mmCIF file of C-alpha atoms in Angstrom:
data_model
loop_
_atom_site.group_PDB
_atom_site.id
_atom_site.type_symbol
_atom_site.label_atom_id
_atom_site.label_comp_id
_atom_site.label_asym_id
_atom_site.label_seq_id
_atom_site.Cartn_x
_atom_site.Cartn_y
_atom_site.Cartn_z
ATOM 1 C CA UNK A 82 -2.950 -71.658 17.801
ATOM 2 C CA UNK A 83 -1.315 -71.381 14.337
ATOM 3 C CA UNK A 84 -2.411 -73.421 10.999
ATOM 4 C CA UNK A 85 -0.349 -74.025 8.581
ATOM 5 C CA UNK A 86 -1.342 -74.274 4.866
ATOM 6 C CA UNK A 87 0.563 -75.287 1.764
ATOM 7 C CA UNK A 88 -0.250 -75.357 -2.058
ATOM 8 C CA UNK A 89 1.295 -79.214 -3.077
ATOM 9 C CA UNK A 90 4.488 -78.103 -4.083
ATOM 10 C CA UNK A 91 5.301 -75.942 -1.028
ATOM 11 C CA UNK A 92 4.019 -79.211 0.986
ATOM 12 C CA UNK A 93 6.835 -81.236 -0.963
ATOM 13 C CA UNK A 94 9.317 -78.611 -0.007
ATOM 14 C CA UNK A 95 8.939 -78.572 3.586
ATOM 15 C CA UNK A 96 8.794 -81.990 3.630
ATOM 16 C CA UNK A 97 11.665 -82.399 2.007
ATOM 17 C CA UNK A 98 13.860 -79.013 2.958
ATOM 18 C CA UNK A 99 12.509 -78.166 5.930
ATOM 19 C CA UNK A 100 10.630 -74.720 7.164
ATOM 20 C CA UNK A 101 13.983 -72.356 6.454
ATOM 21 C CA UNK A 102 14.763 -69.089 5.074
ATOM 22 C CA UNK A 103 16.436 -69.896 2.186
ATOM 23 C CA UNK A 104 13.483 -71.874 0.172
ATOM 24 C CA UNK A 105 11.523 -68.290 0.426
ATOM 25 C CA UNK A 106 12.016 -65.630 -1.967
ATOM 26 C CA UNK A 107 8.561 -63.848 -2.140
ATOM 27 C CA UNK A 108 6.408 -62.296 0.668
ATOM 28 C CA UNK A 109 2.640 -60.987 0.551
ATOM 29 C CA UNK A 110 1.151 -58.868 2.675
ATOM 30 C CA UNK A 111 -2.894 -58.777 2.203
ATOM 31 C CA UNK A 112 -5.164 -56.076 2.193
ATOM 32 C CA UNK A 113 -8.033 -55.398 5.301
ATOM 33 C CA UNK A 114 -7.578 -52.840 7.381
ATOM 34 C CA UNK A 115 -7.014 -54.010 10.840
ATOM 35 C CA UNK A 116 -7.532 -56.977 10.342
ATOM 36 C CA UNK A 117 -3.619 -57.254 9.998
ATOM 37 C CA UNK A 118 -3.522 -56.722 13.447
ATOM 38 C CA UNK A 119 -3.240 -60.093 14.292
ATOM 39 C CA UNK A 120 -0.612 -60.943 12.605
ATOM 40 C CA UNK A 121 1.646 -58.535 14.172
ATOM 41 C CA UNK A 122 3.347 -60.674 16.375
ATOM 42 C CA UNK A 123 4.352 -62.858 13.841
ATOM 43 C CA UNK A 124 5.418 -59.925 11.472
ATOM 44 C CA UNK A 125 7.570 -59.059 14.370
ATOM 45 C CA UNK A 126 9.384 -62.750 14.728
ATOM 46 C CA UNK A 127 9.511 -63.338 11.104
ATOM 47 C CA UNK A 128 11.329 -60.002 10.717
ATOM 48 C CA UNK A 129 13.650 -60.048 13.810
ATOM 49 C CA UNK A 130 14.331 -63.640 13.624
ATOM 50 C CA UNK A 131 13.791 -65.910 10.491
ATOM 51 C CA UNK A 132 14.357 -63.473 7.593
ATOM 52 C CA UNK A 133 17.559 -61.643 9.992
ATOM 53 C CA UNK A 134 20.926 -61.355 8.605
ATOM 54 C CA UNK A 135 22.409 -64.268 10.142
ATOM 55 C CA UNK A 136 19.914 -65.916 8.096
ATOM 56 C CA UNK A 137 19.720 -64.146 5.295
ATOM 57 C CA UNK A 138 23.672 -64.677 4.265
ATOM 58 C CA UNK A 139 24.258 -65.903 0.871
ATOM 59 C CA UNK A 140 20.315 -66.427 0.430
ATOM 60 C CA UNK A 141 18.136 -64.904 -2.793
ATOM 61 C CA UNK A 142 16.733 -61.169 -1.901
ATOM 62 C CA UNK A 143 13.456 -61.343 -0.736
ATOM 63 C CA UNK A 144 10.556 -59.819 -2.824
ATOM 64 C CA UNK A 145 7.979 -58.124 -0.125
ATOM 65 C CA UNK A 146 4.761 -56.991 -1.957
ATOM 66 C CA UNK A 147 2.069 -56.060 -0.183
ATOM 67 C CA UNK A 148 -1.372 -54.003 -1.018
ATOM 68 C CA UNK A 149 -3.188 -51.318 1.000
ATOM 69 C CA UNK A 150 -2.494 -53.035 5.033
ATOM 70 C CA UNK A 151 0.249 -55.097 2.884
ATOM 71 C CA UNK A 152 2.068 -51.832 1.316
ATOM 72 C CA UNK A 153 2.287 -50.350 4.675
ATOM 73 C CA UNK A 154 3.708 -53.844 6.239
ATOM 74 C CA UNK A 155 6.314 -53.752 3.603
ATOM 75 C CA UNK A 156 7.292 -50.014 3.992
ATOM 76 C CA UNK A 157 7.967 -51.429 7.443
ATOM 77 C CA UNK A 158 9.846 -54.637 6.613
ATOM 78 C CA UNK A 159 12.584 -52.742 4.198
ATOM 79 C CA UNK A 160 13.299 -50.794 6.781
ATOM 80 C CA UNK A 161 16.684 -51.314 9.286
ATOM 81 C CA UNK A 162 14.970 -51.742 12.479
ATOM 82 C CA UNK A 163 11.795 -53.313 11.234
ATOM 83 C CA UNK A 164 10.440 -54.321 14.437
ATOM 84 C CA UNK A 165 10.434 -50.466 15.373
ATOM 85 C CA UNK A 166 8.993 -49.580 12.331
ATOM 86 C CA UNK A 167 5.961 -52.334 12.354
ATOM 87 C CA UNK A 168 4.952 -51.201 15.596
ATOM 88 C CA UNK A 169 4.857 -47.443 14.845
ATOM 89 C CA UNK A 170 2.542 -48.484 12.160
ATOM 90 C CA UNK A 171 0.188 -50.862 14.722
ATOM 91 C CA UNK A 172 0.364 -48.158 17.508
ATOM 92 C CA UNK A 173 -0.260 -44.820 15.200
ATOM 93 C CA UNK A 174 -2.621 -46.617 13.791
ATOM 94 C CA UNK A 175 -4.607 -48.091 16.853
ATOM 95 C CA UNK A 176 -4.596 -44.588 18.891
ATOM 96 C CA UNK A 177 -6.223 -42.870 15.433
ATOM 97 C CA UNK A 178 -9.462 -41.336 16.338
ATOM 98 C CA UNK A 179 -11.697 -40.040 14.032
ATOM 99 C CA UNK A 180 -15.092 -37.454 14.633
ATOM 100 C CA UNK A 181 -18.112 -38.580 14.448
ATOM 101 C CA UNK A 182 -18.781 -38.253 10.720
ATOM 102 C CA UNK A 183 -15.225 -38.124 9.608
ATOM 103 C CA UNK A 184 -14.892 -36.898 5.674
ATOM 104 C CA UNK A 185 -12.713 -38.302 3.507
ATOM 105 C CA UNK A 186 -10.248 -36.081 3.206
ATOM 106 C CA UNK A 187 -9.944 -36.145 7.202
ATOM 107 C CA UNK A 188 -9.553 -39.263 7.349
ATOM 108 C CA UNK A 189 -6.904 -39.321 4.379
ATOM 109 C CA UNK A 190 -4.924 -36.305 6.609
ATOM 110 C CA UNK A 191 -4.686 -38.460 9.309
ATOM 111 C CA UNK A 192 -3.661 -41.291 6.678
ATOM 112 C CA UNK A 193 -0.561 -39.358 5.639
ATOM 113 C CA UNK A 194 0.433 -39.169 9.097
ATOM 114 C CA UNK A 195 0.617 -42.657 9.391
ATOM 115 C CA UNK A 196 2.861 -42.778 6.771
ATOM 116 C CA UNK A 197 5.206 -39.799 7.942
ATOM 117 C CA UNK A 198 5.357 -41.820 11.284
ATOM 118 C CA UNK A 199 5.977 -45.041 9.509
ATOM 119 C CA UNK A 200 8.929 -43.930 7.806
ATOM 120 C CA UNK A 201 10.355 -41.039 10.555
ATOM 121 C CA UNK A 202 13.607 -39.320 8.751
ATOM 122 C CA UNK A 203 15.395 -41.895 7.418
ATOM 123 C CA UNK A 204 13.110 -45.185 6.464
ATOM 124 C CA UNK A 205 11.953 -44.090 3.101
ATOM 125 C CA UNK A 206 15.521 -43.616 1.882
ATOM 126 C CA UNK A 207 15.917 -47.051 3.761
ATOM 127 C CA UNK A 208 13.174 -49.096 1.964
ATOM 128 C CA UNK A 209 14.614 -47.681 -1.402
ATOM 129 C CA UNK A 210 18.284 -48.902 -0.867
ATOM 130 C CA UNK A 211 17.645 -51.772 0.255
ATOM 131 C CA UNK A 212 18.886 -54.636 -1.893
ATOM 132 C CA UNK A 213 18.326 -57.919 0.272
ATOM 133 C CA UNK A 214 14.514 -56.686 1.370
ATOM 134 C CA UNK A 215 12.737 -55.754 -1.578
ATOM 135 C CA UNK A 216 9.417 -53.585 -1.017
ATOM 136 C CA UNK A 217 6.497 -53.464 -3.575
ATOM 137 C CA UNK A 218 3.867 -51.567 -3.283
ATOM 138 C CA UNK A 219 0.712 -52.701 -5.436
ATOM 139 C CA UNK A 220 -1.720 -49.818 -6.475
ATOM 140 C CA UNK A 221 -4.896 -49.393 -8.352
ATOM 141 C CA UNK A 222 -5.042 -47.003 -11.456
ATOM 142 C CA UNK A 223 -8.486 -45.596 -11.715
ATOM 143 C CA UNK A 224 -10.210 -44.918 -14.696
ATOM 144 C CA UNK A 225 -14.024 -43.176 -15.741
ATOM 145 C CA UNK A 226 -16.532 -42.941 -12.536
ATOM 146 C CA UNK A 227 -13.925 -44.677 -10.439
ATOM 147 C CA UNK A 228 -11.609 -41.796 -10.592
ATOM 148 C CA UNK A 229 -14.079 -39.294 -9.420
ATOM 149 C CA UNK A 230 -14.450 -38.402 -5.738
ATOM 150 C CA UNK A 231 -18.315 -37.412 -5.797
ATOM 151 C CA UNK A 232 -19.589 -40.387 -3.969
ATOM 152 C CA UNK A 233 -22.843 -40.799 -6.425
ATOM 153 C CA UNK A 234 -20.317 -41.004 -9.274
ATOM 154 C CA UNK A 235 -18.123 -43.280 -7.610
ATOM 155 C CA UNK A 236 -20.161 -45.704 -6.324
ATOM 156 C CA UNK A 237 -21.887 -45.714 -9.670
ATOM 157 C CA UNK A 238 -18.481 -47.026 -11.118
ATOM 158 C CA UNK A 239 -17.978 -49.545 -8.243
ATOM 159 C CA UNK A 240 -21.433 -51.059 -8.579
ATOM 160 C CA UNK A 241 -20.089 -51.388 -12.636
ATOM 161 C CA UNK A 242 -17.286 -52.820 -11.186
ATOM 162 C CA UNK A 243 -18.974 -55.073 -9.323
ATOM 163 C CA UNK A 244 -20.825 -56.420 -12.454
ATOM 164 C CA UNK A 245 -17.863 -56.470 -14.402
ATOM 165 C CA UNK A 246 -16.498 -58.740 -11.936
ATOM 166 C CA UNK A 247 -19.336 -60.958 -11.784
ATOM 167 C CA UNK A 248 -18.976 -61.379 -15.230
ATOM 168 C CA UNK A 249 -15.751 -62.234 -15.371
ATOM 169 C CA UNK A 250 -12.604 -61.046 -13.305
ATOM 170 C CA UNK A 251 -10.662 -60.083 -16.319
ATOM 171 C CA UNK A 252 -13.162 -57.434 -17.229
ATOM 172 C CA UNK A 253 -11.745 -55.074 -14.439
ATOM 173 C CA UNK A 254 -8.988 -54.252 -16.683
ATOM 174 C CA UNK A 255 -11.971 -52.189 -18.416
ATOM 175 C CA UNK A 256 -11.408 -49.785 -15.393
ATOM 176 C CA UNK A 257 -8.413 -50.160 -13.422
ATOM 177 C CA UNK A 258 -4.723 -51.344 -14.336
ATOM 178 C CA UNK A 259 -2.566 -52.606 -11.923
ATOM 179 C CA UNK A 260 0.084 -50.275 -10.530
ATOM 180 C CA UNK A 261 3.781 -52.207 -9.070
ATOM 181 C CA UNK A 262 5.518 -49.358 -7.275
ATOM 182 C CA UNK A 263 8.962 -51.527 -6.531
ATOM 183 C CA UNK A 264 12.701 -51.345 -5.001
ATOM 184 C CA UNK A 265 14.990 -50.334 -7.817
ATOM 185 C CA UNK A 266 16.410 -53.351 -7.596
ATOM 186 C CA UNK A 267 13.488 -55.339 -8.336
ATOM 187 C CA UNK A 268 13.346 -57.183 -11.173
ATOM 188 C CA UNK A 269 9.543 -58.899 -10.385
ATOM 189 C CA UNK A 270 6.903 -59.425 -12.654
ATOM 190 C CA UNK A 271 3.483 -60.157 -11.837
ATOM 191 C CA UNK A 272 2.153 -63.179 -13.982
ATOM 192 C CA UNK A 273 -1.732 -62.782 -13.493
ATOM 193 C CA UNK A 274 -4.791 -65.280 -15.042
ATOM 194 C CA UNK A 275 -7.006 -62.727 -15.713
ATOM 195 C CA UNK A 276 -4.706 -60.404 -17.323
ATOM 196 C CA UNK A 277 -5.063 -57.342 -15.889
ATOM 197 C CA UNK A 278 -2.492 -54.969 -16.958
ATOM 198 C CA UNK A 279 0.411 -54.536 -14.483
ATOM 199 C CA UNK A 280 2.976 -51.505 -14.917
ATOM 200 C CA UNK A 281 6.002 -51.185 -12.830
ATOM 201 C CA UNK A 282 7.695 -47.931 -10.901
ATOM 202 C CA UNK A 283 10.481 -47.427 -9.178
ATOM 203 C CA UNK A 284 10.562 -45.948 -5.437
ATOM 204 C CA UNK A 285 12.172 -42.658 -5.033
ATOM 205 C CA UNK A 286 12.168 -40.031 -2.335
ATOM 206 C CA UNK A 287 9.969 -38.180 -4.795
ATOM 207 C CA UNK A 288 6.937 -40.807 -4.884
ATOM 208 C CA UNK A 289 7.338 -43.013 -1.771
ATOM 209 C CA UNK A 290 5.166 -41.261 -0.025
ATOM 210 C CA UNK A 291 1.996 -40.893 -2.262
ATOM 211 C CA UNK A 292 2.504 -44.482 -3.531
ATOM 212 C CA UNK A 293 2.178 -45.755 -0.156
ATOM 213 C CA UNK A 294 -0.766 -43.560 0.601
ATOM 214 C CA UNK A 295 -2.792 -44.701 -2.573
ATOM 215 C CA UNK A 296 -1.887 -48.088 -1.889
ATOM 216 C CA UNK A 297 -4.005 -47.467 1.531
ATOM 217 C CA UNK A 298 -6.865 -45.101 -0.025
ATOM 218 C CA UNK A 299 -10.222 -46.983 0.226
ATOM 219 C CA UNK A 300 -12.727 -46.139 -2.819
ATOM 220 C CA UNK A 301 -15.860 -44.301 -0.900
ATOM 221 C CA UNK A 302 -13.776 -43.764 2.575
ATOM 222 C CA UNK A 303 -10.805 -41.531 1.746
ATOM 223 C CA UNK A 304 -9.800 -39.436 -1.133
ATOM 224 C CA UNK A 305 -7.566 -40.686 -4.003
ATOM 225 C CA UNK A 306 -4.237 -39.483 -4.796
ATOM 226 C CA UNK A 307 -4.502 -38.035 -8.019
ATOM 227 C CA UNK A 308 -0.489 -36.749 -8.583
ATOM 228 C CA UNK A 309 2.322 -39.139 -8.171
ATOM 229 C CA UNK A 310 5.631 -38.315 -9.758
ATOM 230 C CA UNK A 311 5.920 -39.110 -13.625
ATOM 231 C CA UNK A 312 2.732 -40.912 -14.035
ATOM 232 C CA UNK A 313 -0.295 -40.344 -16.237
ATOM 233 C CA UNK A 314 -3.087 -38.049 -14.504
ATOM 234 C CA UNK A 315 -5.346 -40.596 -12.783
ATOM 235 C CA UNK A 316 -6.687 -41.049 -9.768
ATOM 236 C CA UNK A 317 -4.881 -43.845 -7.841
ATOM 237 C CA UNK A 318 -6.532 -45.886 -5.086
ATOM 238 C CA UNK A 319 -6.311 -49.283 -2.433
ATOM 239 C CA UNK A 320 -4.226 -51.538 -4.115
ATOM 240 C CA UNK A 321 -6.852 -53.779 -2.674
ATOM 241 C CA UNK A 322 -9.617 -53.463 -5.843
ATOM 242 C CA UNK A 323 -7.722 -55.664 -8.177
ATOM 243 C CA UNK A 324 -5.642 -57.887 -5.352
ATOM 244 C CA UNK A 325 -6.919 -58.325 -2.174
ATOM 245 C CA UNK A 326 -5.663 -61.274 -1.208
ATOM 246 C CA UNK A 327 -3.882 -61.821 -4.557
ATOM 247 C CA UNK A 328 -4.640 -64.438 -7.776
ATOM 248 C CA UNK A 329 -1.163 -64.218 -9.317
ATOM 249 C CA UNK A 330 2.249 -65.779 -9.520
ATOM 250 C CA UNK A 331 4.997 -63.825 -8.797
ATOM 251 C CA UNK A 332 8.459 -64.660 -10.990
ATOM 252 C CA UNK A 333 12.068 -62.661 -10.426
ATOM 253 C CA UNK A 334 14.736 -62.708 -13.039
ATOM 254 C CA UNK A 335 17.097 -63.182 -9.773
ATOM 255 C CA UNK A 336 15.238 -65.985 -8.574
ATOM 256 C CA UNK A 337 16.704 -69.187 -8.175
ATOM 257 C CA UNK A 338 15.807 -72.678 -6.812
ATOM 258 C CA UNK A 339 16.991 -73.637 -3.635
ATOM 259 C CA UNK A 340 18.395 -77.701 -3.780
ATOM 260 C CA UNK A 341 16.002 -78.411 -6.569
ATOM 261 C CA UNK A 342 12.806 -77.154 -4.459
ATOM 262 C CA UNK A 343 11.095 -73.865 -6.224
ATOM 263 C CA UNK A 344 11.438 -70.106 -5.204
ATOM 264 C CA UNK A 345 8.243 -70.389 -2.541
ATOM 265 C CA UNK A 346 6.372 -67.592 -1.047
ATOM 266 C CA UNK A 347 5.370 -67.391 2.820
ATOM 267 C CA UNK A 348 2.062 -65.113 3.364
ATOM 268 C CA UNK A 349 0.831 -64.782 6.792
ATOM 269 C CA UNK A 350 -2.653 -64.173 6.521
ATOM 270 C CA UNK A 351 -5.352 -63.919 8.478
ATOM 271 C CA UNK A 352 -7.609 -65.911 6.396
ATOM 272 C CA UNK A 353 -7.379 -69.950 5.293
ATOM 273 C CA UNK A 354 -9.155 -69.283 2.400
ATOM 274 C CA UNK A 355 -7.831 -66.394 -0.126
ATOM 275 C CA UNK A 356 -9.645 -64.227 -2.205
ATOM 276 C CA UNK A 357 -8.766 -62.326 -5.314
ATOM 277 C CA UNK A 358 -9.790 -59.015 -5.354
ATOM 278 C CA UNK A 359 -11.969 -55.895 -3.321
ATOM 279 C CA UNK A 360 -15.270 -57.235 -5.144
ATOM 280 C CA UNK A 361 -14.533 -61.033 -4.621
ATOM 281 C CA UNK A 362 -15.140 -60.321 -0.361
ATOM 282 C CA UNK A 363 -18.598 -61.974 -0.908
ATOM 283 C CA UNK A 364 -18.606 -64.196 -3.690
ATOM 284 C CA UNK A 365 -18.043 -68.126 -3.770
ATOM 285 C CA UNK A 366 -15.286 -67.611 -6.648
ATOM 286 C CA UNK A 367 -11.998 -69.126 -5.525
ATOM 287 C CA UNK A 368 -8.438 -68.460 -6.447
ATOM 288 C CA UNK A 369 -6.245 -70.315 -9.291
ATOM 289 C CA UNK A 370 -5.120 -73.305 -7.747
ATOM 290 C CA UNK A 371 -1.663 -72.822 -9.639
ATOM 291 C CA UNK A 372 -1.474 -68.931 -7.945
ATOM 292 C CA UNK A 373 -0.753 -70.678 -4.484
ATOM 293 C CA UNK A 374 1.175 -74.367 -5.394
ATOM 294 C CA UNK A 375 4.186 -72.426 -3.778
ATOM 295 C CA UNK A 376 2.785 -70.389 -1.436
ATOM 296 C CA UNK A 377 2.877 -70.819 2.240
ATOM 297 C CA UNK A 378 -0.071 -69.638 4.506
ATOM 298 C CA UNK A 379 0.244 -68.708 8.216
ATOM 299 C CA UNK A 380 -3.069 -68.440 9.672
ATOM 300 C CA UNK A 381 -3.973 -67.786 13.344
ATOM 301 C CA UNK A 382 -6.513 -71.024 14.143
ATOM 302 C CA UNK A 383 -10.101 -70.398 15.055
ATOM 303 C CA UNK A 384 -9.267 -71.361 18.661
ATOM 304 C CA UNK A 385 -7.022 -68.551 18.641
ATOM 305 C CA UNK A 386 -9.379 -66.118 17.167
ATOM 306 C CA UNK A 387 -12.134 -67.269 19.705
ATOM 307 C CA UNK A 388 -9.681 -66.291 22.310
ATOM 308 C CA UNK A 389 -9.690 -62.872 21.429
ATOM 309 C CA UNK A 390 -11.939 -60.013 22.869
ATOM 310 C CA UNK A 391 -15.621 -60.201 21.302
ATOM 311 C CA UNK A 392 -14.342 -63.585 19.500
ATOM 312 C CA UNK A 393 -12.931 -61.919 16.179
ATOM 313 C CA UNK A 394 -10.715 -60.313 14.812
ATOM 314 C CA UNK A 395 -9.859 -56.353 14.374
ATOM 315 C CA UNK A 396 -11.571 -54.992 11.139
ATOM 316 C CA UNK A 397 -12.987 -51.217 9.952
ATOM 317 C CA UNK A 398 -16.271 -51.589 11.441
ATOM 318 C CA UNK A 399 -14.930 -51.181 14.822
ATOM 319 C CA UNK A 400 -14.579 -47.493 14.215
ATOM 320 C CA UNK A 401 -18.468 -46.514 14.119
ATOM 321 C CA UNK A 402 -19.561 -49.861 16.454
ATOM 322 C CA UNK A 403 -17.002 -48.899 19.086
ATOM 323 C CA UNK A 404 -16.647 -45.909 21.230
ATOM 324 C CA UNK A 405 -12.914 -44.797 20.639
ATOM 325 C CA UNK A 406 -11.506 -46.039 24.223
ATOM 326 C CA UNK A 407 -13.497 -49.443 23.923
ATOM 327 C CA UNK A 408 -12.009 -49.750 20.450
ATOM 328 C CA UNK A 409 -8.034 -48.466 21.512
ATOM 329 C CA UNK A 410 -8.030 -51.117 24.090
ATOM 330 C CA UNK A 411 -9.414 -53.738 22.218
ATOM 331 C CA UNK A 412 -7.085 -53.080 19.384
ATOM 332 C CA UNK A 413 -3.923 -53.126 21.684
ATOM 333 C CA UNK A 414 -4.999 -56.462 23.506
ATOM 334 C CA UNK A 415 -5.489 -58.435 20.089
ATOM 335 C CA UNK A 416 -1.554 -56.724 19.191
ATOM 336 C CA UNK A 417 -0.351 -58.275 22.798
ATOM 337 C CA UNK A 418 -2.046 -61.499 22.501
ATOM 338 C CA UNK A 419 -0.461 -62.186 18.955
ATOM 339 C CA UNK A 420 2.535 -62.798 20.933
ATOM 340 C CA UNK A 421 1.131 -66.202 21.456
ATOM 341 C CA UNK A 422 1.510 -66.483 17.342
ATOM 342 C CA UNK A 423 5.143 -65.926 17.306
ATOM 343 C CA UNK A 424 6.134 -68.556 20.089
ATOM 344 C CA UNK A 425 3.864 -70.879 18.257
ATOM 345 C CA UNK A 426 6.008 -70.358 14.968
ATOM 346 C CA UNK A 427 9.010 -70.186 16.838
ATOM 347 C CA UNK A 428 8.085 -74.111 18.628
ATOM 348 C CA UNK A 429 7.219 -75.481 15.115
ATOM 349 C CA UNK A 430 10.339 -74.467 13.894
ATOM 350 C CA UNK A 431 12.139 -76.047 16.299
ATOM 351 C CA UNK A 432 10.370 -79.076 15.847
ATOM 352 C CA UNK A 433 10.368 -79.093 11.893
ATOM 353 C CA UNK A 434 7.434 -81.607 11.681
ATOM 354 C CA UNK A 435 5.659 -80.214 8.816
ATOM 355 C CA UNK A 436 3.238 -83.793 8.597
ATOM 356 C CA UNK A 437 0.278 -81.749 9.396
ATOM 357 C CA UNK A 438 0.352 -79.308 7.096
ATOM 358 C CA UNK A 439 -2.741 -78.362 5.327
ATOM 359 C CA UNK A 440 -3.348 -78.115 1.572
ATOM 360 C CA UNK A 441 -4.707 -74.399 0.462
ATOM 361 C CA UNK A 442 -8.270 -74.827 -0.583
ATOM 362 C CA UNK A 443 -8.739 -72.715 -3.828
#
């Protein structure tokens, strides 16, 4: 139902420590789409129940950084009631319905909604106060054809970014640098192999907002945001371009070890098998091996993915192959059955026999 996967020295740790709170000090939250709608129920658990304040006391903040699917998540986990506040994000975003050739700036409108929803009156002021839960946003800076929105210009720069990539992975800082919009508290730093420029922001009521919505805008699918408060006049885009599913270590000034075991990071993901950034989707290049020795996967098993309706998982593509009502109540049956996730988690837990955990292939 749920695999669990390890880099070597997360392994040690649970063998040695156990599956608890307090060895975690770091979250990611992926980019896809709707694809994070199977990990919902386990959002939901981890949220209510492992990372709550009865467990939390006397343990190191936790970090939450998420891009794109992953900023939104952590806009939701910084909240107070972050159960509430992850499923006004799954339900807003299941019932959207587009027309039949939505533009991009329609489909950014309804975008912004989202993100009014997500927060209500009070979360964003939540997320930035919050000391224990710390959210990070990750956003793309875009620079020469990138930054336009004329869709012949753009996806002239993404098919150079594409090269550039092939190249080497490094050569993206050429058009994009790497945006942290963080907690105030946060004293993270991104430590990334292929140095791509990272430059770090504070949350405030006055760029919340538009931080989380660039995080989220898709290069050829919605517009960018081209004015957030006190930065340089770019055009800002999906987080998801430079870190999809993340090649980086992430290291806190707070951070401390936990009974000798290192600061480890727990990422439920919906895929065994990470890759690094938007233009990495189809290409046999792995991640650094060293990016995930602390890192802890939770993965929903191919049995439980072949349980689903139409044997996959959510993703984009569901939009134009689905009539709206097929794809509403398709959505909301993969967010019920991820229940089965969470009382999976919840029994290993209980049983703390961490002998079968799997080693991160990178």
């Amino acid at each position: 139902m749920l695999d669990i996967y390890a880099g070597k020295s997360a392994k040690k740790a649970l063998l040695t420590h156990g599956f608890t709170p307090h060895l975690f000090t770091h979250f990611l939250g992926a980019s896809g789409g709707p694809k994070w709608f199977t990990l919902f129920g386990l959002d939901k658990y981890i949220f209510s129940e492992f990372f709550n304040n009865t467990n939390m006391a006397n343990a190191a903040p936790l970090n939450i950084v998420g891009s794109s699917a992953g900023a939104f998540r952590a806009a939701c986990f910084a909240q107070k009631n972050p159960v509430a506040a992850i499923e006004r994000l799954a339900y807003s975003y299941a019932h959207t319905e587009y027309s039949t050739k939505p533009t991009a700036n329609e489909i950014s409108t309804k975008a912004v909604t989202i993100v009014d929803h997500i927060f209500g009156e009070h979360g964003a002021q939540e997320v930035i106060n919050n000391k224990q839960l710390k959210a990070h946003f990750i956003v793309s800076q875009c620079r020469g054809l990138t930054g336009y929105e004329s869709k012949l210009a753009q996806g002239a720069g993404l098919l150079a970014s594409m090269t550039l990539n092939k190249i080497n992975r490094k050569f993206l800082a050429l058009q994009y640098q790497r945006y942290v919009f963080k907690a105030p508290s946060s004293n993270i730093n991104i430590v990334d192999p292929h140095n791509i420029p990272s430059h770090y922001h504070n949350l405030s009521l006055a760029n919340i907002k538009s931080a989380l919505l660039a995080s989220g805008s898709i290069p050829m699918v919605m517009s960018g945001v081209k004015s957030i408060t006190n930065l340089p006049n770019y055009t800002y885009r999906d987080g998801g371009i430079i870190d999809y599913h993340f090649d980086f270590t992430l290291e806190d000034a707070q951070t401390v070890s936990v009974n000798e075991s290192p600061a480890l990071t727990l990422y439920p993901h919906f895929n065994s098998m990470p890759k690094a950034g938007w233009f990495d989707k189809s290409s046999k290049r792995g991640v650094s091996q060293k990016s995930y020795d602390n890192t802890v996967l939770l993965v929903p098993s191919a049995r439980f993915i072949q349980s689903l309706p139409y044997q996959k998982i959510p993703d984009r593509n569901d939009f134009t192959q689905m009539d709206a009502k097929t794809r509403i109540q398709y959505w909301l049956t993969v967010l019920s059955e991820t229940e089965r996730l969470a009382q999976a988690l919840h029994d290993l837990l209980e049983k703390q026999d961490w002998s079968k955990v799997k080693l991160i292939e990178a």
